[in-house]
Coordinates of C-alpha atoms and ligand atoms in Angstrom, one line a residue:
X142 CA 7.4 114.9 127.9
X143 CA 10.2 117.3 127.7
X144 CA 11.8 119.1 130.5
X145 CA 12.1 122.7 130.1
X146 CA 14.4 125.6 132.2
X147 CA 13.3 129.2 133.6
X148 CA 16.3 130.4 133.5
X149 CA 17.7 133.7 132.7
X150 CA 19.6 134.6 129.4
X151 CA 22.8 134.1 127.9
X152 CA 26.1 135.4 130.0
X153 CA 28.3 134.8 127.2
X154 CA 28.8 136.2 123.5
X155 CA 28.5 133.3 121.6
X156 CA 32.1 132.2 119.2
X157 CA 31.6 132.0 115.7
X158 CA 32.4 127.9 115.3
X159 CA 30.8 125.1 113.6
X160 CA 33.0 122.5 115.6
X161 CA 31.7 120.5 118.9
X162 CA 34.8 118.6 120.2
X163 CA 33.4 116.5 123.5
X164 CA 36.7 115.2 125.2
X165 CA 34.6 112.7 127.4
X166 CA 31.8 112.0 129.6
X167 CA 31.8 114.4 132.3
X168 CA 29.0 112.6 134.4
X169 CA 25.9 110.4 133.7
X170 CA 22.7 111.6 135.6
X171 CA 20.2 109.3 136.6
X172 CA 16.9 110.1 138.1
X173 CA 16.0 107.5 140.9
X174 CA 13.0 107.1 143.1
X175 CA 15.3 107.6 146.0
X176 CA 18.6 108.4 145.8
X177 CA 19.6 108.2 149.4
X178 CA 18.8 104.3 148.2
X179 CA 20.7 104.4 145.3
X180 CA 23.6 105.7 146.4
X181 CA 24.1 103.0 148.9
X182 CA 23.2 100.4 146.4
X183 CA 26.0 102.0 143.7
X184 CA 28.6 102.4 146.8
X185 CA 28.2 99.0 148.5
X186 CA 27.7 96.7 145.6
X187 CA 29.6 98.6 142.9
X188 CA 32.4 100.3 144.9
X189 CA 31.3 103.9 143.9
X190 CA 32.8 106.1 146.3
X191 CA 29.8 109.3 147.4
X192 CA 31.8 112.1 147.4
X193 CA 28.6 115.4 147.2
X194 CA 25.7 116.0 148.0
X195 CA 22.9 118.7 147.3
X196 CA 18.9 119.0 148.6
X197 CA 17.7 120.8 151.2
X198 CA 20.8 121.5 153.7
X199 CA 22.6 123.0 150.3
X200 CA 19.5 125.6 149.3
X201 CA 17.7 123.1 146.6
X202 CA 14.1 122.7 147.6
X203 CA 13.3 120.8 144.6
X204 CA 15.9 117.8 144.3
X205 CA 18.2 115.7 145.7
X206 CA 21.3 114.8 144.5
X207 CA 24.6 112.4 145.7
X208 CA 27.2 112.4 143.2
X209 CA 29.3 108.7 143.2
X210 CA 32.4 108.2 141.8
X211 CA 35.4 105.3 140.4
X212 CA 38.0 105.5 138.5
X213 CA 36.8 108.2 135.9
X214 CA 33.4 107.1 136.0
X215 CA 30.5 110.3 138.0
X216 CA 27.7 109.3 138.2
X217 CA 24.6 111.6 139.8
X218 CA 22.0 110.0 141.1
X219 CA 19.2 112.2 141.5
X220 CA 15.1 112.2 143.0
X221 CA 12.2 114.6 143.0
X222 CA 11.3 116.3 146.0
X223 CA 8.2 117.8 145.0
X224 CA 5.1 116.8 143.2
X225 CA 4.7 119.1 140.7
X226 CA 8.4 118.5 139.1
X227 CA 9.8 117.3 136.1
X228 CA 11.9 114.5 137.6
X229 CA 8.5 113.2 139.5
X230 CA 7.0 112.7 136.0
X231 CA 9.9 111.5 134.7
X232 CA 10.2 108.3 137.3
X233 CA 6.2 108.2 136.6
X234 CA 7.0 107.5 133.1
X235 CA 10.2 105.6 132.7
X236 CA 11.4 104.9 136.4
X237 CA 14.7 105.2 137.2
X238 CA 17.0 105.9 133.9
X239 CA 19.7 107.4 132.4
X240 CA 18.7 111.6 131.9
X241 CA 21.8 113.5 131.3
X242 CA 24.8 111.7 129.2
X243 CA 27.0 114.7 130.1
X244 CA 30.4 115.9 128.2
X245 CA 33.7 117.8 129.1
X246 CA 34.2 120.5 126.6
X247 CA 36.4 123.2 126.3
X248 CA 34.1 125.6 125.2
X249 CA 30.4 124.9 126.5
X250 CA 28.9 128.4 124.8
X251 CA 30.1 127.5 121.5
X252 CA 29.5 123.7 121.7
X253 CA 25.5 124.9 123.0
X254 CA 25.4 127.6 120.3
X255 CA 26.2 125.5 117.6
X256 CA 24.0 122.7 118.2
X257 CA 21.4 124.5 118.5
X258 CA 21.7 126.7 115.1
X259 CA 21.9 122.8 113.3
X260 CA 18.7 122.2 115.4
X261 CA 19.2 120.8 118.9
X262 CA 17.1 121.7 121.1
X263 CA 17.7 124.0 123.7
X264 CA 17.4 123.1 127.8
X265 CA 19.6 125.2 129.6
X266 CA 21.3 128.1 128.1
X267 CA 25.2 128.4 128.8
X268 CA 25.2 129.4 132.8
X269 CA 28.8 130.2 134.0
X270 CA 29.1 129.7 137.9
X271 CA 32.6 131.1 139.5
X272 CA 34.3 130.4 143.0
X273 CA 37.8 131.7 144.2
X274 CA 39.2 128.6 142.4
X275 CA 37.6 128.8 139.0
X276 CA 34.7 128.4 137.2
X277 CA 31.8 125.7 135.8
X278 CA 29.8 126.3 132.6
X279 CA 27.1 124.2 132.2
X280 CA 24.5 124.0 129.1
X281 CA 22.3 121.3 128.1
X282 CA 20.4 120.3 124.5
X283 CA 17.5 117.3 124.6
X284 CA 18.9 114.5 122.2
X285 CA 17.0 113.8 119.4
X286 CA 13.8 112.1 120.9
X287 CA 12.6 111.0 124.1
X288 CA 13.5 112.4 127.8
X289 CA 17.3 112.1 127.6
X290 CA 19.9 115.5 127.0
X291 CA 23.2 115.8 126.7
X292 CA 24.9 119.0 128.9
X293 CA 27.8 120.7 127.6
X294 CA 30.0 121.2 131.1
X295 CA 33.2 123.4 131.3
X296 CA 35.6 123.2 134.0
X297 CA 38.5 125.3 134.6
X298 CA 40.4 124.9 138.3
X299 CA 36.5 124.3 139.7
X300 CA 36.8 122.6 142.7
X301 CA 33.2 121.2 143.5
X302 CA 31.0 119.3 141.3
X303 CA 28.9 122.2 140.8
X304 CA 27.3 124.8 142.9
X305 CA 24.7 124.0 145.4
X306 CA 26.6 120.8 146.2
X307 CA 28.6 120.2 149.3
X308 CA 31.5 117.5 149.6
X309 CA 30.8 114.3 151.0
X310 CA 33.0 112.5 153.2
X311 CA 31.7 110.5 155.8
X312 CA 28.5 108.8 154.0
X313 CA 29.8 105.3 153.7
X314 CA 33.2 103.6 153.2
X315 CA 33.6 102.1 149.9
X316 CA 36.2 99.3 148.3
X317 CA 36.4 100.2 145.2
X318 CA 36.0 97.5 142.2
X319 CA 38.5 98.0 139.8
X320 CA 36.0 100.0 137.1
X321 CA 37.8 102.7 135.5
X322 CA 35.7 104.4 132.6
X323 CA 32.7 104.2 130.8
X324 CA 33.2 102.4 127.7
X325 CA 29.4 102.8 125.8
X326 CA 26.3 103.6 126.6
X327 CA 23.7 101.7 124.6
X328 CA 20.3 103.5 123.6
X329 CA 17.3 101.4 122.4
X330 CA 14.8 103.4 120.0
X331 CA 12.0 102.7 118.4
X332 CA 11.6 100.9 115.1
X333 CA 12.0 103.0 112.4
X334 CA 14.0 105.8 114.7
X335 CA 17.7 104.1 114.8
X336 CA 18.6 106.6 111.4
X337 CA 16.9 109.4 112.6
X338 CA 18.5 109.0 116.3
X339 CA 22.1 108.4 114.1
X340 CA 21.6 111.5 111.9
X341 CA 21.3 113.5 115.3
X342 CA 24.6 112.3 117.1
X343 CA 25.9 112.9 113.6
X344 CA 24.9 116.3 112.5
X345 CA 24.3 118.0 115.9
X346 CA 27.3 116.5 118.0
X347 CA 29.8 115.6 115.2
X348 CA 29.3 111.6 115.5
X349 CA 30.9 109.2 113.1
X350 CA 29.4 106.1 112.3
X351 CA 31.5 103.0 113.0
X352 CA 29.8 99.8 112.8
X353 CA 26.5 98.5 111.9
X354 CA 24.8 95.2 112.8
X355 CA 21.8 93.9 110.6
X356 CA 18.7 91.7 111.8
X357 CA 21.0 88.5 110.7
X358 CA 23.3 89.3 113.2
X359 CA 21.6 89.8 115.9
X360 CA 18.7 87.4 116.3
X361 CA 17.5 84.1 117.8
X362 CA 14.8 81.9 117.0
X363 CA 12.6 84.4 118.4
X364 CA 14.1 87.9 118.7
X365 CA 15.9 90.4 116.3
X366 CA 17.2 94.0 116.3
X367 CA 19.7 96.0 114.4
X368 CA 22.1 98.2 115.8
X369 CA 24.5 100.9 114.8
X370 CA 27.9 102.4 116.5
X371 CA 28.2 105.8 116.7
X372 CA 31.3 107.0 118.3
X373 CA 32.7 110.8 118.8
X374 CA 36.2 111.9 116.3
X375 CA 38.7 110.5 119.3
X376 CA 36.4 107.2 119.9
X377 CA 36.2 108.2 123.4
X378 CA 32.5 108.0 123.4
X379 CA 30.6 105.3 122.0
X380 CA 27.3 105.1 121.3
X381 CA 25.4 102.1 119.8
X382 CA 22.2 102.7 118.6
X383 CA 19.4 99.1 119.0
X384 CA 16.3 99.2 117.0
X385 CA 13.8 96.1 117.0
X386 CA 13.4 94.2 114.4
X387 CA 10.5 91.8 113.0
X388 CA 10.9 87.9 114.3
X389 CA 8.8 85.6 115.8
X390 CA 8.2 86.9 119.5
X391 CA 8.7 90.2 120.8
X392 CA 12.0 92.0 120.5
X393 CA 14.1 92.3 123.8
X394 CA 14.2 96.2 122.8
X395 CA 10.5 96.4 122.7
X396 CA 10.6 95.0 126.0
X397 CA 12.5 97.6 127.2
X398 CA 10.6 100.5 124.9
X399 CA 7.4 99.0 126.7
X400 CA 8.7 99.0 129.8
X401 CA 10.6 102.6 129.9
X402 CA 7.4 103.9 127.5
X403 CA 9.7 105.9 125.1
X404 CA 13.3 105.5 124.0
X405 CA 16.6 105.6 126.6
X406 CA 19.9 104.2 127.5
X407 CA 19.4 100.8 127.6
X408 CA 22.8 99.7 129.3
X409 CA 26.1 101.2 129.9
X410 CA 29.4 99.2 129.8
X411 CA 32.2 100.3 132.1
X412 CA 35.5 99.3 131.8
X413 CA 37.8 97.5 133.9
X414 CA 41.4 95.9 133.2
X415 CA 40.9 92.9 135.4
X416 CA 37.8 91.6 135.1
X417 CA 38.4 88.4 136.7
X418 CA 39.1 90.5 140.2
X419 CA 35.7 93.2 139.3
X420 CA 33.5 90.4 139.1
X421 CA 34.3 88.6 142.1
X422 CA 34.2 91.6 144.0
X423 CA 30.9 92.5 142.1
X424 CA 29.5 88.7 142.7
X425 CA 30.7 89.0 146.2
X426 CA 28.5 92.4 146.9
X427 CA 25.4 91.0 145.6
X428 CA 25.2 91.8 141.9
X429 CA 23.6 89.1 140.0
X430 CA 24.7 88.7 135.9
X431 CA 22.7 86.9 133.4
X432 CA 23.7 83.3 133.3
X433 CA 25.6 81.8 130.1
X434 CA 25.2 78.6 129.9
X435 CA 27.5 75.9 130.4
X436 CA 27.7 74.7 126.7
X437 CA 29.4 78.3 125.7
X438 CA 32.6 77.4 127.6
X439 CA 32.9 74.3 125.6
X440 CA 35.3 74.3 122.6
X441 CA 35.8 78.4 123.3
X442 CA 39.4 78.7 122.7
X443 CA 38.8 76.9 119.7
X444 CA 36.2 79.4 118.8
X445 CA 38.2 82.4 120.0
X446 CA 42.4 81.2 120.3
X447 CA 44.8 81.8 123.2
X448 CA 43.7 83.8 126.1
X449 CA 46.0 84.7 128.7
X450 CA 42.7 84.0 131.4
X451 CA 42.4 80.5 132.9
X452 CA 39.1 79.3 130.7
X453 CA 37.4 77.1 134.4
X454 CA 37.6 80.6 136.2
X455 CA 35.8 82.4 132.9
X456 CA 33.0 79.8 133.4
X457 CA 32.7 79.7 137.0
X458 CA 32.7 83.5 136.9
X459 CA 30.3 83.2 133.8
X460 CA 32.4 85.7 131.6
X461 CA 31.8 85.9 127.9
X462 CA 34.9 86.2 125.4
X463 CA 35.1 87.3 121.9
X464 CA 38.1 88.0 119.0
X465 CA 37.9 90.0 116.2
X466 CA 41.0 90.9 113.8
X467 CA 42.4 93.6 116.3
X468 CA 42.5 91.6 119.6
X469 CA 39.9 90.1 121.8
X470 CA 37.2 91.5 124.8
X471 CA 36.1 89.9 127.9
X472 CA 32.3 90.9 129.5
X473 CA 29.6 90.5 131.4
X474 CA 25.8 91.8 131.8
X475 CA 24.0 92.3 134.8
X476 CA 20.3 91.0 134.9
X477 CA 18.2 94.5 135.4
X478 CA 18.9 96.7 138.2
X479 CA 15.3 98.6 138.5
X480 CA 12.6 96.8 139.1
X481 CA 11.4 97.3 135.5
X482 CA 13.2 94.9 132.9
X483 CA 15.0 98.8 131.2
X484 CA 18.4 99.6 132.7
X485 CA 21.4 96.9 133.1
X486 CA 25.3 97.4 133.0
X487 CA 27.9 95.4 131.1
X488 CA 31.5 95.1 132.5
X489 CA 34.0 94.6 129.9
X490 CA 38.0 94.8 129.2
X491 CA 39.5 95.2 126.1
X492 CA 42.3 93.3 125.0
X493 CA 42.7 94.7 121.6
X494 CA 39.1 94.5 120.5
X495 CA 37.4 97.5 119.7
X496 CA 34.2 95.9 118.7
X497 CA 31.5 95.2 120.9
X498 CA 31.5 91.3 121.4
X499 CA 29.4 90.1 118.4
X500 CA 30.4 86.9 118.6
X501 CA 28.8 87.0 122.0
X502 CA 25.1 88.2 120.6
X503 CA 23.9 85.0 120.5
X504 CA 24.3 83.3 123.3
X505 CA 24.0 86.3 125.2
X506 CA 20.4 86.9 123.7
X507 CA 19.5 84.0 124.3
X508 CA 20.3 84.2 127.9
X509 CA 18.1 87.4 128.0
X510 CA 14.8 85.1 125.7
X511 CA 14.6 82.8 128.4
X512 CA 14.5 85.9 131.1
X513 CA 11.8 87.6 129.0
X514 CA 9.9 84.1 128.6
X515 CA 10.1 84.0 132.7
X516 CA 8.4 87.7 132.5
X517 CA 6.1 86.6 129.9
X518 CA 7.3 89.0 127.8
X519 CA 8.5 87.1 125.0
X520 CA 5.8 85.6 122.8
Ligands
FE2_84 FE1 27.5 96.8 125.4

């Protein structure tokens, strides 16, 4: 299923350039069975902060939307308010997801334009919207496969989100949690698609390719997958790319491929730089994290060195740790938060390391088997 825009044509002359540079992600658009709900759950138990709001008191008759935010993380959370709608069939399909992975620019005509002549395919043609302050440019291209796009958005001295949405400032009082930034968004594809999805972020949005993990490792005794690490010229996006791979039950990403019937974000790590403090305060709200069991903590900072954290409150929080030669990383995963096993977050901080805790693969996957196995999902 793709989605697809009636909207009118070009307001711009398009720039003769063959460069897309994407200075970060703007927002992250989910589409949720009930955003109202979702917006409490990402305020109360993540400390996202709802500050718009559009639907039927702004003039949209077809959506709503409450935009969250913390640190330099926006996240849109967004539901269908009519039958016949591409968001309805969306949710029918996948549930809620990841739709839009959307980036600043400084020039969203030029970014859309050439995309599109190296073969993205166009959404939403450049649309420029002006206020007294300044003005928003929005365009969006599908990625490669699958119901997920990527907008082009331009901002110069705009002072709301976007039009049709009104500021929000007495939904609900938030403490914040100490997140700070998205660090990666993980999409899971299916086998045989990881090169294809690469070649895409690569040709069409200027990717590079900086890591790649084989089927040795990552796998258990009963799962196996390969990934790949694409991440924009400045690294400030990151985008590892999961594929499943032969072993002898069924791959956690065909779990999720099952489950969200096509390919998507499978989890997106945000960054915090105490993650001792963000996952109290996460643990304290309600969020539940995979558990790691208790054997990992033993001998770790013989298997990793010094730390500067205490190594009783890593286990009692249930935080994983892992070195490589440029400094070390400390994270966590939540179990799923939809009610199908698809979407998750990670919380991580980066002490150094710029990998993506490989050391970790292991036990984490593990951790996720014996989840699977409780869904009977794994053999
Ligand atoms: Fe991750």
């Amino acid at each position: 299923m793709k989605l697809s825009f009636n909207k009118s044509d070009l307001l711009f002359q398009f720039k003769k350039t063959d460069l897309i540079q994407l200075k970060k992600i703007d927002y992250l658009e989910f589409y949720v069975g009930n955003a109202k709900q979702s917006a409490y759950f990402y305020a109360n138990a993540f400390g996202f902060k709802p500050v718009a709001y559009a639907g039927l008191e702004t003039g949209v008759s077809d959506r709503t939307s409450y935009v969250l935010e913390q640190g330099d993380i926006r996240l849109v959370l967004t539901s269908p308010l009519t039958l016949n709608n591409p968001i309805a069939e969306y949710l029918k399909l996948h549930g809620d997801g990841i739709y839009d992975i959307a980036m600043l620019v400084d020039d969203a005509c030029s970014c859309f334009e050439t995309a599109v002549a190296k073969g993205a395919q166009p959404l939403l043609k450049p649309h420029k919207f002006t206020n007294k302050e300044g003005y928003l440019v929005k365009a969006t291209i599908a990625a490669y496969n699958g119901d997920l796009c990527h907008s082009f958005i331009e901002r110069k001295n705009y002072n709301l989100f976007s039009p049709e949405y009104i500021p929000l400032s007495n939904f609900i009082e938030t403490k914040p949690t100490g997140l700070i930034a998205v660090d990666h968004l993980v999409l899971n594809v299916e086998i045989g698609q990881m090169n294809p999805w690469a070649g895409f972020y690569q040709k069409i949005l200027g990717f590079q390719e900086q890591q790649e993990f084989t089927s040795d490792d990552i796998s258990t005794k009963y799962s196996a997958l390969i990934s790949k690490v694409l991440q924009n010229n400045p690294g400030k996006i990151k985008i590892p790319i999961n594929e499943p791979a032969q072993g002898l039950g069924k791959s956690q990403i065909q779990e999720y491929l099952d489950f969200h019937n096509g390919p998507g974000v499978q989890h997106l790590a945000l960054k915090t730089t105490d993650i001792i403090s963000t996952v109290r305060h996460l643990r304290s709200n309600g969020v539940e994290f995979l558990d790691t069991s208790c054997k990992y903590y033993d001998n770790l900072l013989e298997r990793i060195g010094e730390i500067d954290e205490d190594i009783d409150t890593l286990r009692e929080l249930q935080i994983l740790v892992d070195r490589d030669s440029e400094g070390y990383l400390l994270q966590i995963f939540t179990k799923p938060l939809t009610p199908r096993p698809t979407f998750f977050i990670e919380i991580i901080q980066r002490k150094g390391s710029m990998g993506f805790g490989k050391g970790n693969f292991k036990a984490l996957f593990e951790t996720i088997e014996l989840e699977q196995a409780a869904r009977g999902n794994l053999l």
